[in-house]
PDB file of C-alpha atoms in Angstrom:
ATOM      1  CA  MET E  25       0.000   0.000   0.000  1.00  0.00           C
ATOM      2  CA  ASN E  26       1.243   3.464  -0.884  1.00  0.00           C
ATOM      3  CA  VAL E  27       1.069   5.335   2.459  1.00  0.00           C
ATOM      4  CA  THR E  28       2.126   8.969   2.688  1.00  0.00           C
ATOM      5  CA  THR E  29       1.990  11.721   5.310  1.00  0.00           C
ATOM      6  CA  ILE E  30       0.836  15.171   4.272  1.00  0.00           C
ATOM      7  CA  ARG E  31       1.032  18.265   6.452  1.00  0.00           C
ATOM      8  CA  ARG E  32      -0.968  21.449   6.563  1.00  0.00           C
ATOM      9  CA  VAL E  33       0.046  24.397   8.779  1.00  0.00           C
ATOM     10  CA  TYR E  34      -2.298  27.003  10.224  1.00  0.00           C
ATOM     11  CA  LYS E  35      -1.663  30.022  12.428  1.00  0.00           C
ATOM     12  CA  PHE E  36      -3.805  31.934  14.871  1.00  0.00           C
ATOM     13  CA  SER E  37      -3.367  34.383  17.720  1.00  0.00           C
ATOM     14  CA  ALA E  38      -5.130  33.883  21.028  1.00  0.00           C
ATOM     15  CA  ALA E  39      -4.988  34.637  24.737  1.00  0.00           C
ATOM     16  CA  HIS E  40      -5.172  32.213  27.622  1.00  0.00           C
ATOM     17  CA  ARG E  41      -4.262  31.652  31.203  1.00  0.00           C
ATOM     18  CA  LEU E  42      -3.539  28.338  32.861  1.00  0.00           C
ATOM     19  CA  PRO E  43      -5.719  28.010  35.978  1.00  0.00           C
ATOM     20  CA  ASN E  44      -4.001  24.962  37.484  1.00  0.00           C
ATOM     21  CA  VAL E  45      -0.410  26.189  37.732  1.00  0.00           C
ATOM     22  CA  PRO E  46       1.078  27.008  41.160  1.00  0.00           C
ATOM     23  CA  PRO E  47       0.350  30.473  42.597  1.00  0.00           C
ATOM     24  CA  GLY E  48       2.630  33.109  41.125  1.00  0.00           C
ATOM     25  CA  HIS E  49       3.469  31.078  37.984  1.00  0.00           C
ATOM     26  CA  LYS E  50       3.677  33.418  34.989  1.00  0.00           C
ATOM     27  CA  CYS E  51       1.298  31.254  32.940  1.00  0.00           C
ATOM     28  CA  GLY E  52      -1.416  31.818  35.521  1.00  0.00           C
ATOM     29  CA  ARG E  53      -1.720  35.381  34.251  1.00  0.00           C
ATOM     30  CA  MET E  54      -3.624  36.207  31.071  1.00  0.00           C
ATOM     31  CA  HIS E  55      -1.193  36.289  28.151  1.00  0.00           C
ATOM     32  CA  GLY E  56      -1.158  35.499  24.450  1.00  0.00           C
ATOM     33  CA  HIS E  57       0.649  33.475  21.834  1.00  0.00           C
ATOM     34  CA  ASN E  58       0.910  33.359  18.075  1.00  0.00           C
ATOM     35  CA  TYR E  59       0.066  29.684  17.703  1.00  0.00           C
ATOM     36  CA  LYS E  60       1.062  27.412  14.856  1.00  0.00           C
ATOM     37  CA  VAL E  61      -0.921  24.225  14.306  1.00  0.00           C
ATOM     38  CA  THR E  62       0.471  21.466  12.092  1.00  0.00           C
ATOM     39  CA  LEU E  63      -1.914  18.739  10.976  1.00  0.00           C
ATOM     40  CA  ALA E  64      -0.055  15.620   9.828  1.00  0.00           C
ATOM     41  CA  ILE E  65      -2.395  13.238   8.033  1.00  0.00           C
ATOM     42  CA  THR E  66      -1.203   9.782   7.046  1.00  0.00           C
ATOM     43  CA  GLY E  67      -3.025   7.445   4.720  1.00  0.00           C
ATOM     44  CA  PRO E  68      -3.018   5.690   1.377  1.00  0.00           C
ATOM     45  CA  VAL E  69      -2.519   7.704  -1.787  1.00  0.00           C
ATOM     46  CA  CYS E  70      -5.612   7.487  -3.961  1.00  0.00           C
ATOM     47  CA  PRO E  71      -4.461   5.855  -7.212  1.00  0.00           C
ATOM     48  CA  ARG E  72      -6.802   7.979  -9.331  1.00  0.00           C
ATOM     49  CA  LEU E  73      -6.268  11.377  -7.679  1.00  0.00           C
ATOM     50  CA  GLY E  74      -2.661  10.911  -6.571  1.00  0.00           C
ATOM     51  CA  TRP E  75      -3.172  12.338  -3.084  1.00  0.00           C
ATOM     52  CA  VAL E  76      -3.987  11.318   0.475  1.00  0.00           C
ATOM     53  CA  MET E  77      -6.505  14.127   0.892  1.00  0.00           C
ATOM     54  CA  ASP E  78      -7.258  17.406  -0.850  1.00  0.00           C
ATOM     55  CA  PHE E  79      -5.626  20.308   1.017  1.00  0.00           C
ATOM     56  CA  ALA E  80      -8.773  22.352   0.319  1.00  0.00           C
ATOM     57  CA  ALA E  81     -10.822  19.713   2.174  1.00  0.00           C
ATOM     58  CA  ILE E  82      -8.480  20.019   5.161  1.00  0.00           C
ATOM     59  CA  ASP E  83      -8.987  23.790   5.060  1.00  0.00           C
ATOM     60  CA  LEU E  84     -12.757  23.263   5.256  1.00  0.00           C
ATOM     61  CA  LEU E  85     -12.357  20.994   8.289  1.00  0.00           C
ATOM     62  CA  TRP E  86     -10.038  23.499   9.978  1.00  0.00           C
ATOM     63  CA  ALA E  87     -12.186  26.605   9.338  1.00  0.00           C
ATOM     64  CA  PRO E  88     -14.688  26.132  12.220  1.00  0.00           C
ATOM     65  CA  LEU E  89     -11.846  25.513  14.663  1.00  0.00           C
ATOM     66  CA  ALA E  90      -9.952  28.567  13.425  1.00  0.00           C
ATOM     67  CA  GLU E  91     -13.067  30.661  13.972  1.00  0.00           C
ATOM     68  CA  ARG E  92     -13.312  29.278  17.481  1.00  0.00           C
ATOM     69  CA  PHE E  93      -9.642  30.066  18.339  1.00  0.00           C
ATOM     70  CA  ASP E  94      -8.396  33.102  16.402  1.00  0.00           C
ATOM     71  CA  HIS E  95      -8.257  36.326  18.425  1.00  0.00           C
ATOM     72  CA  ARG E  96     -10.212  34.692  21.230  1.00  0.00           C
ATOM     73  CA  CYS E  97      -9.594  33.651  24.805  1.00  0.00           C
ATOM     74  CA  LEU E  98      -8.894  29.911  24.750  1.00  0.00           C
ATOM     75  CA  ASN E  99     -10.295  29.600  28.289  1.00  0.00           C
ATOM     76  CA  ASP E 100     -13.701  30.056  26.618  1.00  0.00           C
ATOM     77  CA  VAL E 101     -13.037  26.810  24.709  1.00  0.00           C
ATOM     78  CA  LEU E 102     -11.143  24.699  27.274  1.00  0.00           C
ATOM     79  CA  ASP E 103     -11.008  25.036  31.051  1.00  0.00           C
ATOM     80  CA  ASN E 104      -7.242  24.431  31.047  1.00  0.00           C
ATOM     81  CA  PRO E 105      -5.982  25.437  27.578  1.00  0.00           C
ATOM     82  CA  THR E 106      -2.476  23.976  27.573  1.00  0.00           C
ATOM     83  CA  SER E 107      -0.864  23.175  24.222  1.00  0.00           C
ATOM     84  CA  GLU E 108      -1.239  19.473  25.024  1.00  0.00           C
ATOM     85  CA  LEU E 109      -4.985  19.727  25.659  1.00  0.00           C
ATOM     86  CA  LEU E 110      -5.495  22.057  22.728  1.00  0.00           C
ATOM     87  CA  ALA E 111      -3.795  19.559  20.384  1.00  0.00           C
ATOM     88  CA  ARG E 112      -6.063  16.800  21.714  1.00  0.00           C
ATOM     89  CA  PHE E 113      -9.162  18.980  21.322  1.00  0.00           C
ATOM     90  CA  ILE E 114      -8.246  19.742  17.707  1.00  0.00           C
ATOM     91  CA  ALA E 115      -7.594  16.085  16.910  1.00  0.00           C
ATOM     92  CA  LEU E 116     -10.897  14.934  18.365  1.00  0.00           C
ATOM     93  CA  ASN E 117     -12.932  17.706  16.748  1.00  0.00           C
ATOM     94  CA  LEU E 118     -11.373  17.966  13.304  1.00  0.00           C
ATOM     95  CA  GLY E 119     -13.848  15.570  11.697  1.00  0.00           C
ATOM     96  CA  LEU E 120     -11.220  13.598   9.807  1.00  0.00           C
ATOM     97  CA  MET E 121     -12.109  10.269   8.220  1.00  0.00           C
ATOM     98  CA  PRO E 122     -11.361   7.474  10.713  1.00  0.00           C
ATOM     99  CA  SER E 123      -9.419   5.528   8.061  1.00  0.00           C
ATOM    100  CA  LEU E 124      -6.638   8.139   8.222  1.00  0.00           C
ATOM    101  CA  GLU E 125      -4.045   8.685  10.930  1.00  0.00           C
ATOM    102  CA  LEU E 126      -3.713  12.148  12.413  1.00  0.00           C
ATOM    103  CA  ALA E 127      -1.095  13.907  14.506  1.00  0.00           C
ATOM    104  CA  VAL E 128      -1.710  17.469  15.664  1.00  0.00           C
ATOM    105  CA  THR E 129       1.174  19.666  16.770  1.00  0.00           C
ATOM    106  CA  VAL E 130       0.420  22.923  18.564  1.00  0.00           C
ATOM    107  CA  SER E 131       3.349  25.325  18.841  1.00  0.00           C
ATOM    108  CA  GLU E 132       2.962  28.287  21.159  1.00  0.00           C
ATOM    109  CA  SER E 133       6.463  29.562  20.384  1.00  0.00           C
ATOM    110  CA  ASP E 134       9.430  28.625  18.210  1.00  0.00           C
ATOM    111  CA  SER E 135      10.791  26.477  21.026  1.00  0.00           C
ATOM    112  CA  SER E 136       7.656  25.007  22.659  1.00  0.00           C
ATOM    113  CA  SER E 137       5.161  22.585  21.146  1.00  0.00           C
ATOM    114  CA  ALA E 138       3.012  19.568  21.941  1.00  0.00           C
ATOM    115  CA  THR E 139       1.962  16.762  19.587  1.00  0.00           C
ATOM    116  CA  TYR E 140      -1.112  14.617  20.083  1.00  0.00           C
ATOM    117  CA  GLY E 141      -1.807  11.554  17.998  1.00  0.00           C
ATOM    118  CA  GLY E 142      -0.234   9.541  15.310  1.00  0.00           C
ATOM    119  CA  ALA E 143      -2.685   6.643  15.526  1.00  0.00           C
ATOM    120  CA  PRO E 144      -6.091   6.019  13.956  1.00  0.00           C
ATOM    121  CA  TRP E 145      -8.842   7.990  15.691  1.00  0.00           C
ATOM    122  CA  PRO E 146     -12.325   7.058  16.723  1.00  0.00           C
ATOM    123  CA  LYS E 147     -15.099   9.141  15.227  1.00  0.00           C
ATOM    124  CA  PRO E 148     -14.992  12.721  16.543  1.00  0.00           C
ATOM    125  CA  THR E 149     -16.636  13.551  19.829  1.00  0.00           C
ATOM    126  CA  VAL E 150     -19.022  16.439  20.257  1.00  0.00           C
ATOM    127  CA  ILE E 151     -17.636  19.531  18.587  1.00  0.00           C
ATOM    128  CA  PHE E 152     -16.987  22.446  20.922  1.00  0.00           C
ATOM    129  CA  PRO E 153     -18.089  20.751  24.146  1.00  0.00           C
ATOM    130  CA  LYS E 154     -17.859  23.909  26.250  1.00  0.00           C
TER     131      LYS E 154
END
């Protein structure tokens, strides 16, 4: 089987604060990041089309999440919006076909990121549970 990984990168700016850090921790204060999200999708290459998935289709799946995140407070989406939990939230709410593998990397800076996934996913859970 011809299996390939494709990647699509998105950016958004958002504020958050981490409510569960120790008192006085700098991340407990409201602050913002210019986030970068990398979606790595692995699957078979369609023999007829020559691709794993249309990048435009990925854009359509990402659009509702981008609307939910960009120039918003991430605490309105997740109670504890760490990069790790944000990557998980994206993976579970992207709406990707379960036959594909997905890894989501959320970078909050050039030197800090978290990756969730890399294995086949169950069908998405409820979108935007909060």
